Short mmCIF file of C-alpha atoms and ligand atoms in Angstrom, two decimals:
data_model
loop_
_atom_site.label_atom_id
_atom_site.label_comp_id
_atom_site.label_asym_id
_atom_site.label_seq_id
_atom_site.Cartn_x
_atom_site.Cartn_y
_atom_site.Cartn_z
CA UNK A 207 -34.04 -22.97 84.45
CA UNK A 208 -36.68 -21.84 82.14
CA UNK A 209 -35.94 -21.89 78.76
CA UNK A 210 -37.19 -18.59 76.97
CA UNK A 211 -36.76 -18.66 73.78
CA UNK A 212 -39.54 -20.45 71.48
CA UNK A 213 -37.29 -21.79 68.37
CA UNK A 214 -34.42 -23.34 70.41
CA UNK A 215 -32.97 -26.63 71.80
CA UNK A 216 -31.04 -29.05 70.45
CA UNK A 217 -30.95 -30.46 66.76
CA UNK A 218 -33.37 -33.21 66.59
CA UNK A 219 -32.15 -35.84 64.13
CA UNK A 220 -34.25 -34.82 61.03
CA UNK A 221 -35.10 -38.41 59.36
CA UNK A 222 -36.10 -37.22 55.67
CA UNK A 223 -35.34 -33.92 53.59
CA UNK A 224 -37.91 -33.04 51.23
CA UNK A 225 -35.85 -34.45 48.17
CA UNK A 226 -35.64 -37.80 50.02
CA UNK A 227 -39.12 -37.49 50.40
CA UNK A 228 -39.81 -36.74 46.77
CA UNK A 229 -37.50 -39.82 45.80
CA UNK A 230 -39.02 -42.00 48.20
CA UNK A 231 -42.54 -40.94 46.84
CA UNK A 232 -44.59 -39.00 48.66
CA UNK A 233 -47.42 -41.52 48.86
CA UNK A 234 -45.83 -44.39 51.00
CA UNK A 235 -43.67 -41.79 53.09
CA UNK A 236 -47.40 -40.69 53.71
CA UNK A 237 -48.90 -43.95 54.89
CA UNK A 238 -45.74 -44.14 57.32
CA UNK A 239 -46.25 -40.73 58.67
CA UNK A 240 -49.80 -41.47 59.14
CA UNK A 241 -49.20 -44.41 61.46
CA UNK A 242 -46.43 -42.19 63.18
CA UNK A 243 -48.98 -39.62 64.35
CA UNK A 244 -51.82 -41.73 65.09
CA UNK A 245 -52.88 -41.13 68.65
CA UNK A 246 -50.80 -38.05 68.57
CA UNK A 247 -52.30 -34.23 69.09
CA UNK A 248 -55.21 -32.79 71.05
CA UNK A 249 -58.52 -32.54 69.56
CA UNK A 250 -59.01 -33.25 66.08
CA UNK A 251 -60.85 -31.04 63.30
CA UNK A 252 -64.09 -33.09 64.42
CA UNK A 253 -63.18 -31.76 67.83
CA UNK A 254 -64.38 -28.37 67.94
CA UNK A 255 -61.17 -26.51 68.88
CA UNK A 256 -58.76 -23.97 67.45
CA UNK A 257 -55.29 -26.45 67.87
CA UNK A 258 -52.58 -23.92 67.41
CA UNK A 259 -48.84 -24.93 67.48
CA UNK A 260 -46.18 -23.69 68.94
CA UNK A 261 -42.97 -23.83 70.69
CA UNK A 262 -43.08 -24.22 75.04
CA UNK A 263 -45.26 -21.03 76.49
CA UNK A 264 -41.33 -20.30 78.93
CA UNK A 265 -43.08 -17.32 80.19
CA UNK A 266 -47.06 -18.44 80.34
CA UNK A 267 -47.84 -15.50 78.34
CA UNK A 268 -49.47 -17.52 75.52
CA UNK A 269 -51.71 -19.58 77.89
CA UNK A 270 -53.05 -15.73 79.35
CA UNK A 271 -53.31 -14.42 75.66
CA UNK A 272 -55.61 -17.80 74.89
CA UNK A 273 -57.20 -17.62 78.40
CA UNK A 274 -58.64 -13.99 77.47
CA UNK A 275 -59.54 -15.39 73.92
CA UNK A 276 -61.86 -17.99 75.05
CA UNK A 277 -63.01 -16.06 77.94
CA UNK A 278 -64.06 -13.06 75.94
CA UNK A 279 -65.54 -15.90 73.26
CA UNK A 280 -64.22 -13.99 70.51
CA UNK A 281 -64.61 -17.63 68.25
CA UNK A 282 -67.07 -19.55 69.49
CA UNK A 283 -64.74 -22.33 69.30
CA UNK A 284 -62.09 -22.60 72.41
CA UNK A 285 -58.07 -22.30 71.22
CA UNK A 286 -55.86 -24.44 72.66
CA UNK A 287 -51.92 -24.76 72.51
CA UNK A 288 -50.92 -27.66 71.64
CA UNK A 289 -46.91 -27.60 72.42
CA UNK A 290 -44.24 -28.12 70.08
CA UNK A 291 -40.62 -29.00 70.40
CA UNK A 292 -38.37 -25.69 71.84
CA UNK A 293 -36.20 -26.46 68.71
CA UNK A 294 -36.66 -25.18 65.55
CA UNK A 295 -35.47 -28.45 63.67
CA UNK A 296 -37.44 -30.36 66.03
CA UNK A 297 -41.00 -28.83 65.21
CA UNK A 298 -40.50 -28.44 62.14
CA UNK A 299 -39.91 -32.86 61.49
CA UNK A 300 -43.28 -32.95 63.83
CA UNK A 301 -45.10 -30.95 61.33
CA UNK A 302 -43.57 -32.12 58.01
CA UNK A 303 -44.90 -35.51 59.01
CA UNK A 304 -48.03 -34.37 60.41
CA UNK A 305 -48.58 -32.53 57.09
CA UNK A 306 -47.48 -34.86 54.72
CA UNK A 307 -50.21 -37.28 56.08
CA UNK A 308 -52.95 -34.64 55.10
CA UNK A 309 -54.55 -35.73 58.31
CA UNK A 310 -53.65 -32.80 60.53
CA UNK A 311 -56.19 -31.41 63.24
CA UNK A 312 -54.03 -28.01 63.49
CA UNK A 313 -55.77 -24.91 62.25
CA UNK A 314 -53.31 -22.28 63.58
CA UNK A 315 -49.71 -22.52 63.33
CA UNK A 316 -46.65 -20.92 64.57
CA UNK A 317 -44.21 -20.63 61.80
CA UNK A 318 -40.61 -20.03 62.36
CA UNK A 319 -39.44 -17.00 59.18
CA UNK A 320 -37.92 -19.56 57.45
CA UNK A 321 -40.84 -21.53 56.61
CA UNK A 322 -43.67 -19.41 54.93
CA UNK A 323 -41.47 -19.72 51.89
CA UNK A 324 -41.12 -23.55 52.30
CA UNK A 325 -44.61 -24.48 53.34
CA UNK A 326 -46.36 -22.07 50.63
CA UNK A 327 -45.16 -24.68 47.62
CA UNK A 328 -46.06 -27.84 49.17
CA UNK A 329 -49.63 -26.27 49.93
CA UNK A 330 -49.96 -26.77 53.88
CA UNK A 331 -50.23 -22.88 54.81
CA UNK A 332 -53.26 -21.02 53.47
CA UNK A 333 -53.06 -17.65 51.09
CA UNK A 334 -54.16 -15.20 53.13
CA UNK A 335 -54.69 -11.88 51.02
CA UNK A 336 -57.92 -11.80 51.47
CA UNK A 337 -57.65 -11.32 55.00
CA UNK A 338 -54.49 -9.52 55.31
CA UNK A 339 -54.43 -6.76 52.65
CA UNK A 340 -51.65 -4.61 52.01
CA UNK A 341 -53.25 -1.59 54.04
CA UNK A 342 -52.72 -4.15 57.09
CA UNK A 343 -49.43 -5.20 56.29
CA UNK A 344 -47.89 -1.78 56.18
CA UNK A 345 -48.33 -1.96 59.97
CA UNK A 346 -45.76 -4.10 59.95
CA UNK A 347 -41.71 -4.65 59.74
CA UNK A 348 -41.31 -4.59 56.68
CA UNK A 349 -38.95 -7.76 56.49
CA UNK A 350 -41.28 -9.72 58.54
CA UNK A 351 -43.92 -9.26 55.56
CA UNK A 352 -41.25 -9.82 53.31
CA UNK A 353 -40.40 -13.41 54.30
CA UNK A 354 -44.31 -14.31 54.38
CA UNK A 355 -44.38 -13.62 50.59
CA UNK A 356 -44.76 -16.17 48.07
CA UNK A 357 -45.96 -16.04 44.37
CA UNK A 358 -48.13 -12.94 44.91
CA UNK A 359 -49.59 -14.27 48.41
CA UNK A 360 -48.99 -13.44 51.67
CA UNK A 361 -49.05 -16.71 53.81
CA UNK A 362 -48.12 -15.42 57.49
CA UNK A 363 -48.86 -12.45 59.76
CA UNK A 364 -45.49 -11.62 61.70
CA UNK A 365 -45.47 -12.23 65.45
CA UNK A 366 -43.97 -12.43 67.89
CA UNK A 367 -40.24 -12.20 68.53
CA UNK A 368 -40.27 -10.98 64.86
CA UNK A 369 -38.28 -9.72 64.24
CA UNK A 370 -35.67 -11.73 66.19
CA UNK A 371 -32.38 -10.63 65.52
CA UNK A 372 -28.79 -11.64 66.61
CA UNK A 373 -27.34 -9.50 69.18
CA UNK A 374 -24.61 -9.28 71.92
CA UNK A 375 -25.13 -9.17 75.26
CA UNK A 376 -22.73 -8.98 78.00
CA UNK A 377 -21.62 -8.10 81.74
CA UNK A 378 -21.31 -4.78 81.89
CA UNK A 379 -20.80 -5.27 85.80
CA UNK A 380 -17.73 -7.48 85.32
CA UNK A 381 -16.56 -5.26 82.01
CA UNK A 382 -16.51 -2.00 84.78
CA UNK A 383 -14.53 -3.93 87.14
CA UNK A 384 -11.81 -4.70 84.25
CA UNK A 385 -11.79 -1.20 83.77
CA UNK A 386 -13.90 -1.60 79.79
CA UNK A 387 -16.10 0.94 79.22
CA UNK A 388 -17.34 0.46 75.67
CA UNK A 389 -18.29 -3.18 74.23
CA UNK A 390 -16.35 -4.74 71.59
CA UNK A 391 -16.94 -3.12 68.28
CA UNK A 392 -14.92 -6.54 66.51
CA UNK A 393 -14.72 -9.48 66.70
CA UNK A 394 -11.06 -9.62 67.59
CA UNK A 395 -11.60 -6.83 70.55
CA UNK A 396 -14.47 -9.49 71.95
CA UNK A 397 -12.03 -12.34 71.81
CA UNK A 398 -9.78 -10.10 74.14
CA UNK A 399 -12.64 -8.95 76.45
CA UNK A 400 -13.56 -12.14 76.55
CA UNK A 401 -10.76 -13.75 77.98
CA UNK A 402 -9.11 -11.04 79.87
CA UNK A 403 -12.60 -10.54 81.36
CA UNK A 404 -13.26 -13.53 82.61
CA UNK A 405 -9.94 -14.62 83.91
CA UNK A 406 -10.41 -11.44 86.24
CA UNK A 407 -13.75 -12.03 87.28
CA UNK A 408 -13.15 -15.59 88.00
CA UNK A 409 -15.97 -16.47 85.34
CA UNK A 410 -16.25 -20.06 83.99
CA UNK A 411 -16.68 -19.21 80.28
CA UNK A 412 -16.03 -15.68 78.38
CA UNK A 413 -18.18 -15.54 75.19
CA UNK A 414 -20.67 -18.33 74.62
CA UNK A 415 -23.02 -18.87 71.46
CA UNK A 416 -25.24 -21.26 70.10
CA UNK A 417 -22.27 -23.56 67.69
CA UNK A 418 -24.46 -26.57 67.63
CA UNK A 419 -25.02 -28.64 64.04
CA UNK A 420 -28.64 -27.50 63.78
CA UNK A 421 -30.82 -24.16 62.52
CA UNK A 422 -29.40 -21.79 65.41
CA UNK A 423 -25.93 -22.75 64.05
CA UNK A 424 -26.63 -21.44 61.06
CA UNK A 425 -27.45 -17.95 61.81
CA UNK A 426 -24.42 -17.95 64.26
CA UNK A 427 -21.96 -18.38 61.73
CA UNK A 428 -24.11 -16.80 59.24
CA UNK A 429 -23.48 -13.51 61.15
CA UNK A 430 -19.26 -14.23 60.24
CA UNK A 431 -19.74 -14.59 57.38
CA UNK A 432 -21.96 -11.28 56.73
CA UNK A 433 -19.21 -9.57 58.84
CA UNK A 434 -16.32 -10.80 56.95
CA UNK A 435 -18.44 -9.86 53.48
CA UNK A 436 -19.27 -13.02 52.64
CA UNK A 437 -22.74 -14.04 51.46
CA UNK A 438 -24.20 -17.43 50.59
CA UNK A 439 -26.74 -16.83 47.68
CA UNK A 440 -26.25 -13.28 45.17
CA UNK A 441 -29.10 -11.30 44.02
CA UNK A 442 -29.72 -13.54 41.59
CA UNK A 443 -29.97 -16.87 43.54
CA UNK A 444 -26.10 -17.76 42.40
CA UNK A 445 -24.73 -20.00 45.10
CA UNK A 446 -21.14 -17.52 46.11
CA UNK A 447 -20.22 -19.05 49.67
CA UNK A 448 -16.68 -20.24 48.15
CA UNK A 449 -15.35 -16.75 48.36
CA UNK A 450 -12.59 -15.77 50.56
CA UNK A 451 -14.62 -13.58 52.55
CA UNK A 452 -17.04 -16.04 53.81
CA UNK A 453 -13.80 -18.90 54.47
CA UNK A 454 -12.45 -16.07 56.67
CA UNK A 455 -15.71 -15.41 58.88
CA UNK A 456 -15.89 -18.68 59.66
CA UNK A 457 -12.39 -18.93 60.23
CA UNK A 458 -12.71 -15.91 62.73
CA UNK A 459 -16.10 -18.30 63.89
CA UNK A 460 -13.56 -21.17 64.69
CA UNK A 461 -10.99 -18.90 66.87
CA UNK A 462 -13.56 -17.54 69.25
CA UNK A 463 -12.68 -21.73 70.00
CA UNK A 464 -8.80 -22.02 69.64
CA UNK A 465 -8.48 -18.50 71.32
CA UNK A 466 -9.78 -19.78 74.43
CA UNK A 467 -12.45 -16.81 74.27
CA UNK A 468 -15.60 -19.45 74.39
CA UNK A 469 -15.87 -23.11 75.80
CA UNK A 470 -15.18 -26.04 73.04
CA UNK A 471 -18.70 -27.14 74.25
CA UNK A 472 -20.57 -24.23 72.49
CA UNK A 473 -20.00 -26.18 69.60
CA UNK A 474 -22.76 -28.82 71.09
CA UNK A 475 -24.66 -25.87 72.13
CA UNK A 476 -27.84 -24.41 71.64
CA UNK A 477 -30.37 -21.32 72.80
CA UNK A 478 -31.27 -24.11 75.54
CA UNK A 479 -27.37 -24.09 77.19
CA UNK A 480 -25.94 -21.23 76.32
CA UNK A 481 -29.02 -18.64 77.85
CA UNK A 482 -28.42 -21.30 81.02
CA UNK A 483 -24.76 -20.88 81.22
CA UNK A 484 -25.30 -16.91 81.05
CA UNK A 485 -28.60 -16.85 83.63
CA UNK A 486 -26.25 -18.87 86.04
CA UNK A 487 -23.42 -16.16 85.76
CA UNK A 488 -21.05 -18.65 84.13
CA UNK A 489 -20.12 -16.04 81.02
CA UNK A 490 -18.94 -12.57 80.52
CA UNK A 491 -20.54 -12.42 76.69
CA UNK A 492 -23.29 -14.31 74.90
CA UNK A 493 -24.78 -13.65 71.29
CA UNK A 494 -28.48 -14.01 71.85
CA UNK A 495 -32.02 -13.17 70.55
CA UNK A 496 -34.21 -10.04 71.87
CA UNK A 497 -35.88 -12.73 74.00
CA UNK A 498 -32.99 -13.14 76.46
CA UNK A 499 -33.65 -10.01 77.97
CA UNK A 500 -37.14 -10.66 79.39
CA UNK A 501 -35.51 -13.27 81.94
CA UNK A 502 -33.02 -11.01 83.95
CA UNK A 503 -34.63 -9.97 87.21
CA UNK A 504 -36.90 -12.68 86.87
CA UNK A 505 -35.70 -14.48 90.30
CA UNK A 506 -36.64 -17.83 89.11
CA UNK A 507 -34.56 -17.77 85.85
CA UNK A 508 -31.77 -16.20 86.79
CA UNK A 509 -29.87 -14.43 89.47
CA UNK A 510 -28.72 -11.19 87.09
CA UNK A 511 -30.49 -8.63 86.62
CA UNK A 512 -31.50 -5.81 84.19
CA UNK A 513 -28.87 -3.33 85.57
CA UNK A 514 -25.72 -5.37 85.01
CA UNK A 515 -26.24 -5.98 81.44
CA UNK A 516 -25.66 -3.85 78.29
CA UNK A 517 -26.88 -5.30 75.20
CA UNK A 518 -24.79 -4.30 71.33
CA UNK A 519 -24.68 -5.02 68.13
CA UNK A 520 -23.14 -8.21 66.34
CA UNK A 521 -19.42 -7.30 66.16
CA UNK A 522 -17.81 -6.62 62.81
CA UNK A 523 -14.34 -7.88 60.95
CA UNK A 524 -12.56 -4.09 60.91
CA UNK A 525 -13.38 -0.89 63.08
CA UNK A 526 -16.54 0.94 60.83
CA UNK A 527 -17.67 -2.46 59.03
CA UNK A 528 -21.12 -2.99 58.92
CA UNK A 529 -22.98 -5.23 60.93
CA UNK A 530 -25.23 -8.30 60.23
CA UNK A 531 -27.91 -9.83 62.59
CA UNK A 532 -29.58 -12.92 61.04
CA UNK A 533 -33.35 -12.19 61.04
CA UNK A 534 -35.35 -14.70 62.86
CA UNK A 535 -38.54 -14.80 64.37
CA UNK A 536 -41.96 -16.44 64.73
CA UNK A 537 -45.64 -15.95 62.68
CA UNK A 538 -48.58 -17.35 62.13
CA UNK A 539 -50.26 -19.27 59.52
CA UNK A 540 -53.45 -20.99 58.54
CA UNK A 541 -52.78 -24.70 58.21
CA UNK A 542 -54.26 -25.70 54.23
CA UNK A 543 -56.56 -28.61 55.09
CA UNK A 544 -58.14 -27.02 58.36
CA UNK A 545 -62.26 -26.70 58.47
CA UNK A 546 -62.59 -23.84 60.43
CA UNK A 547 -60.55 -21.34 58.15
CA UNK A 548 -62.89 -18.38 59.92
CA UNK A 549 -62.35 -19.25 63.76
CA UNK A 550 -58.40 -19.63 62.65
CA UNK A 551 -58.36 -16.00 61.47
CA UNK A 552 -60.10 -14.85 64.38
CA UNK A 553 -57.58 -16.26 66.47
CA UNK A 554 -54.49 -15.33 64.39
CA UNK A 555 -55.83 -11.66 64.38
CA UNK A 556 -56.45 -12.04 68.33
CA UNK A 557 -53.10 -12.71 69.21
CA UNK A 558 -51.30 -10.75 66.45
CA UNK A 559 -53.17 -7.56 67.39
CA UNK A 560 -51.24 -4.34 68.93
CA UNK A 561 -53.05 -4.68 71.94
CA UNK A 562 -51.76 -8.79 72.73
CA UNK A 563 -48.51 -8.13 70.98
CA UNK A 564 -48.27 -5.05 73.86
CA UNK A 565 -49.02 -7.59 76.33
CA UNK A 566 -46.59 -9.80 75.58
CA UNK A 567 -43.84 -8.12 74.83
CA UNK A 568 -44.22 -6.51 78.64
CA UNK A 569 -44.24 -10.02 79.81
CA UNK A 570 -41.40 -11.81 77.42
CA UNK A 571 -39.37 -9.05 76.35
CA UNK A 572 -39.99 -9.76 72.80
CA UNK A 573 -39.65 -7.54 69.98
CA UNK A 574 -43.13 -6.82 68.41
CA UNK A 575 -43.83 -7.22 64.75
CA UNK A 576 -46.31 -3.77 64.80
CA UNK A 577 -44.14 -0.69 64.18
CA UNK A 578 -46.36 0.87 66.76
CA UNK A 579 -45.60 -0.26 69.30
CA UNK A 580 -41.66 0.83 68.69
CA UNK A 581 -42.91 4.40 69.60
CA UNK A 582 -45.38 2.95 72.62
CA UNK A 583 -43.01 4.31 76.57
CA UNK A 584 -44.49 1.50 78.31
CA UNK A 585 -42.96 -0.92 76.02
CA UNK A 586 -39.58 1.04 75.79
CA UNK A 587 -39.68 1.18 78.97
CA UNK A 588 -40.00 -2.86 79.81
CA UNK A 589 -37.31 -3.72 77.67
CA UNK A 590 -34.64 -1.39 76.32
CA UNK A 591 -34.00 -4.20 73.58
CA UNK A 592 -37.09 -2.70 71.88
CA UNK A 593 -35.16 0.65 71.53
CA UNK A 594 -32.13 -0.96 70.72
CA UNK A 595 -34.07 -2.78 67.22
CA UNK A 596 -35.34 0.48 66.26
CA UNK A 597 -32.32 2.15 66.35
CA UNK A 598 -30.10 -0.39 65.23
CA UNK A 599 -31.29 -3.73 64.70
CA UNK A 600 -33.97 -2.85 62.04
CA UNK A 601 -31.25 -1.57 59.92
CA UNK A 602 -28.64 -4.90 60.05
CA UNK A 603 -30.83 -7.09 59.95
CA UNK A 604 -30.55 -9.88 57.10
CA UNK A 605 -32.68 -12.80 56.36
CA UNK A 606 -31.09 -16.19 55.73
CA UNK A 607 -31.33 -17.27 52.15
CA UNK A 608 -34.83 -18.66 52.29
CA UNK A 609 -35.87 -19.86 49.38
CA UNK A 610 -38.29 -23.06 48.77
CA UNK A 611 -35.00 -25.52 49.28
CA UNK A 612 -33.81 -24.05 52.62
CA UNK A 613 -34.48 -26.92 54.29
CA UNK A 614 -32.08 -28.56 52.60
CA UNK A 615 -29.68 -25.50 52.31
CA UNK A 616 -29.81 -25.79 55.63
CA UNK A 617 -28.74 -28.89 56.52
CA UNK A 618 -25.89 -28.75 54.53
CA UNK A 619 -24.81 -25.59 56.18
CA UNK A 620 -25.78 -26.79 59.49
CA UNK A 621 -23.13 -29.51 59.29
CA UNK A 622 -20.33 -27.75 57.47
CA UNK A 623 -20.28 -25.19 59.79
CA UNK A 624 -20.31 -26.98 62.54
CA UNK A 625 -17.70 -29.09 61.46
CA UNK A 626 -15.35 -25.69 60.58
CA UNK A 627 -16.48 -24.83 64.01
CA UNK A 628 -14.99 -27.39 65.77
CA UNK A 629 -11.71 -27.94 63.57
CA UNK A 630 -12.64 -31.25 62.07
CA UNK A 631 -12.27 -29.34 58.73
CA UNK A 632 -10.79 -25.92 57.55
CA UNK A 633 -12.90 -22.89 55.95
CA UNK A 634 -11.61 -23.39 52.78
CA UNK A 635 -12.63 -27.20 53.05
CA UNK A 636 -16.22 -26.12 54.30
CA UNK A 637 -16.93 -23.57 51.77
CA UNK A 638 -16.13 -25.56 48.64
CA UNK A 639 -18.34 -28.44 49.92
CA UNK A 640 -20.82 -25.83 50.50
CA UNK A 641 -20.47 -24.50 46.90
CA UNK A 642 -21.19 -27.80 45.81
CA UNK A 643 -23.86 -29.40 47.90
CA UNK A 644 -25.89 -25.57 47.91
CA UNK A 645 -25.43 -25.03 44.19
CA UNK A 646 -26.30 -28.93 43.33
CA UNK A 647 -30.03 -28.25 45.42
CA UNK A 648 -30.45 -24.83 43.51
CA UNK A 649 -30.13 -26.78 39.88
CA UNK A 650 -32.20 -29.72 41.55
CA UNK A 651 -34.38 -26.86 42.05
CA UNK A 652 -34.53 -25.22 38.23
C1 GLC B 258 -34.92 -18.32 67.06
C2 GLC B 258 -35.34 -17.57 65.80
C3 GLC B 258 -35.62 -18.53 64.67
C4 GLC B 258 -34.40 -19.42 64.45
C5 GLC B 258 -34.07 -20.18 65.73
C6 GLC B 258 -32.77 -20.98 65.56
O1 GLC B 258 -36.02 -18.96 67.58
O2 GLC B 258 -36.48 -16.80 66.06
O3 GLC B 258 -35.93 -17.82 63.50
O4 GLC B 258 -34.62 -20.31 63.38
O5 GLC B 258 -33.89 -19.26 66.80
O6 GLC B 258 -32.49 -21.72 66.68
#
């Protein structure tokens, strides 16, 4: 099975937070890190090479976007890709330590939307106005500028699949021969579909999501919460989860379990399983990322293809609600320390161009970060998901509440949710801890 989405897989036990760090003291955290990576990486600043980071290359278009780089010798230095781990929490621990040690030999890295805002504080990601002035950025989504903002800066070029967005896919061969035409429009009419669907078809599972106690977690019952009217932070950085909006998305979060609708295991679940369990035919509905889509037809992935699936929006609480996809996605940055700033840039503008984005998108199915190439037919045609963001997506889309402490946010809301998820704790229980533990991190943060 080839995994094809970059920020996914499983959460991998995160050691430190940054205010255990800071208690610790950064300096002897530092020494440890240091021994932890030595050996570790390809190439070294001394080394002559553009390292850039990033998540597994599922469909080898990164390795033919660097291929053409160094052929055509755009940097006289050669780029390489060094690989990261597929999940987000995982790559992220790998480059907290690696930065915290100063002693990195990245230059290039591939930042996940929730850490521009993060790494811009603690210095390990490069201002990059110079380069990328606002007459380039207005190419761009705007959120995917947005969330590369800090202090006046700019500190990441969007990518690609940025944005990613939440969205549901499903069947639509097995929702004919049940007699559906039109996808669920709530959450209530997919927990029907879901079961009556695949009890007919003779399918394993009917909806299946990514429930797991890590970042993917987070924008799945994020998305509830949204739906239900709930909202974690307020305009003015006031923590509000403990509402009884956001108990009741997450109480809607936990039925998709005691209905029957999706597998207990999706609580253990993450991009990794659940795009398996849906490539293998083994589920009528899955909430996904644009990404999915670039794998059906594709023999070796998975036996479905294009024409039996129709893709729709995140499903809302009541009939004419609005809907919320979490915004995710991937950019790039310039790592602080690196010594050849110039040959990074190159690089980053290489692969962030119309012209790569174009490429890749054809290959991967991503959705591109250049409004351009919303209006280009060849994309359109290589993936209708492309269509389906302009139309929709672009308009639901909501960012998590990034802020400098998300990390930590994050954890907490990881867990909680997880735990609500799974029953070990109601919604009310999880979003009074939440109110606590979130709004305690904020006043650390004053
Ligand atoms: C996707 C998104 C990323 C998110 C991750 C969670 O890779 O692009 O923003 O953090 O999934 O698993």
């Amino acid at each position: 099975m080839t995994e094809k989405n970059e920020g996914s897989g499983a959460f991998a036990g995160r050691k430190l937070n940054r205010r255990d760090f800071l208690k610790m003291g950064g300096a002897g955290l530092a020494g440890a890190a240091l021994l932890g990576t030595a050996g570790c990486g390809g190439g070294g600043s001394g080394s002559g090479k553009i390292i850039f980071t990033m998540g597994p290359d599922a469909d080898g278009s990164i390795a033919k976007l660097i291929n053409k780089f160094n052929k055509q010798k755009i940097s006289e230095l050669e780029a390489i890709h060094r690989e990261m781990p597929a999940s987000s929490n995982g790559y992220y621990d790998k480059l907290r330590t690696e930065f915290q040690a100063g002693t990195s030999d990245i230059s290039v890295v591939g930042v996940d939307v929730i850490w521009p805002k993060q790494f811009a504080p603690q210095n390990w990601i490069m201002d990059l106005s110079d380069r990328f002035p606002e007459s380039e950025q207005k190419k761009f989504i705007p959120v995917t500028i947005s969330v590369a903002e800090y202090e006046g800066g700019i500190y990441a070029v969007p990518w690609l699949s940025c944005p990613d967005a939440g969205l549901l896919y499903y069947r639509k061969d097995l929702l004919d021969e049940s007699g559906i035409s039109d996808p669920p429009e709530t959450w209530d009419d997919l927990k029907e579909m879901a079961v009556q669907v695949s009890e007919e078809a003779g399918v394993q599972n009917g909806f299946v999501f990514q429930g797991s106690n890590y970042e993917g977690g987070v924008c799945n019952a994020l998305e509830y919460i949204w739906t239900h009217g709930g909202d974690v932070l307020d305009d003015n950085d006031n923590v509000v989860i403990d509402s009884p909006e956001a108990a009741a998305g997450l109480e809607t979060y936990a039925s998709m379990l005691t209905s029957g609708a999706s597998p207990e295991a999706v609580a253990n679940w993450t991009e990794t399983e659940s795009s398996a369990n849906f490539y293998n035919g083994d589920s009528v509905f899955i909430r996904y990322w644009p990404s999915l889509y670039g794998g059906f037809g594709d023999t070796a992935t998975t036996k479905i293809k294009p024409e039996q699936i129709g893709i729709t929006k995140i499903p809302v609480d009541k009939p004419g609600d609005p809907t919320y996809s979490c915004l995710g996605g991937w950019e790039m940055s310039i790592y602080a320390n690196t010594e050849i700033e110039d040959d990074a840039w190159k690089f980053i503008e290489f692969m962030t161009s119309e012209q790569s984005q174009k490429e890749r998108v054809i290959i991967g199915g991503y959705d591109p970060s250049r409004k351009a190439l919303y209006d280009d037919p060849e994309v359109a045609e290589a993936t209708p998901v492309v269509k389906l963001a302009k139309d929709v997506l672009l308009k639901n889309v909501k960012s998590r509440p990034v802020t400098e402490y998300y990390g930590d946010m994050s954890l907490e809301m990881a867990e909680q949710f997880n735990s609500a998820l799974k029953g070990d704790i109601s919604p009310e229980e999880a979003v009074k801890t939440l109110q606590k533990s979130l709004g305690q991190i904020m006043e650390e943060a004053q």
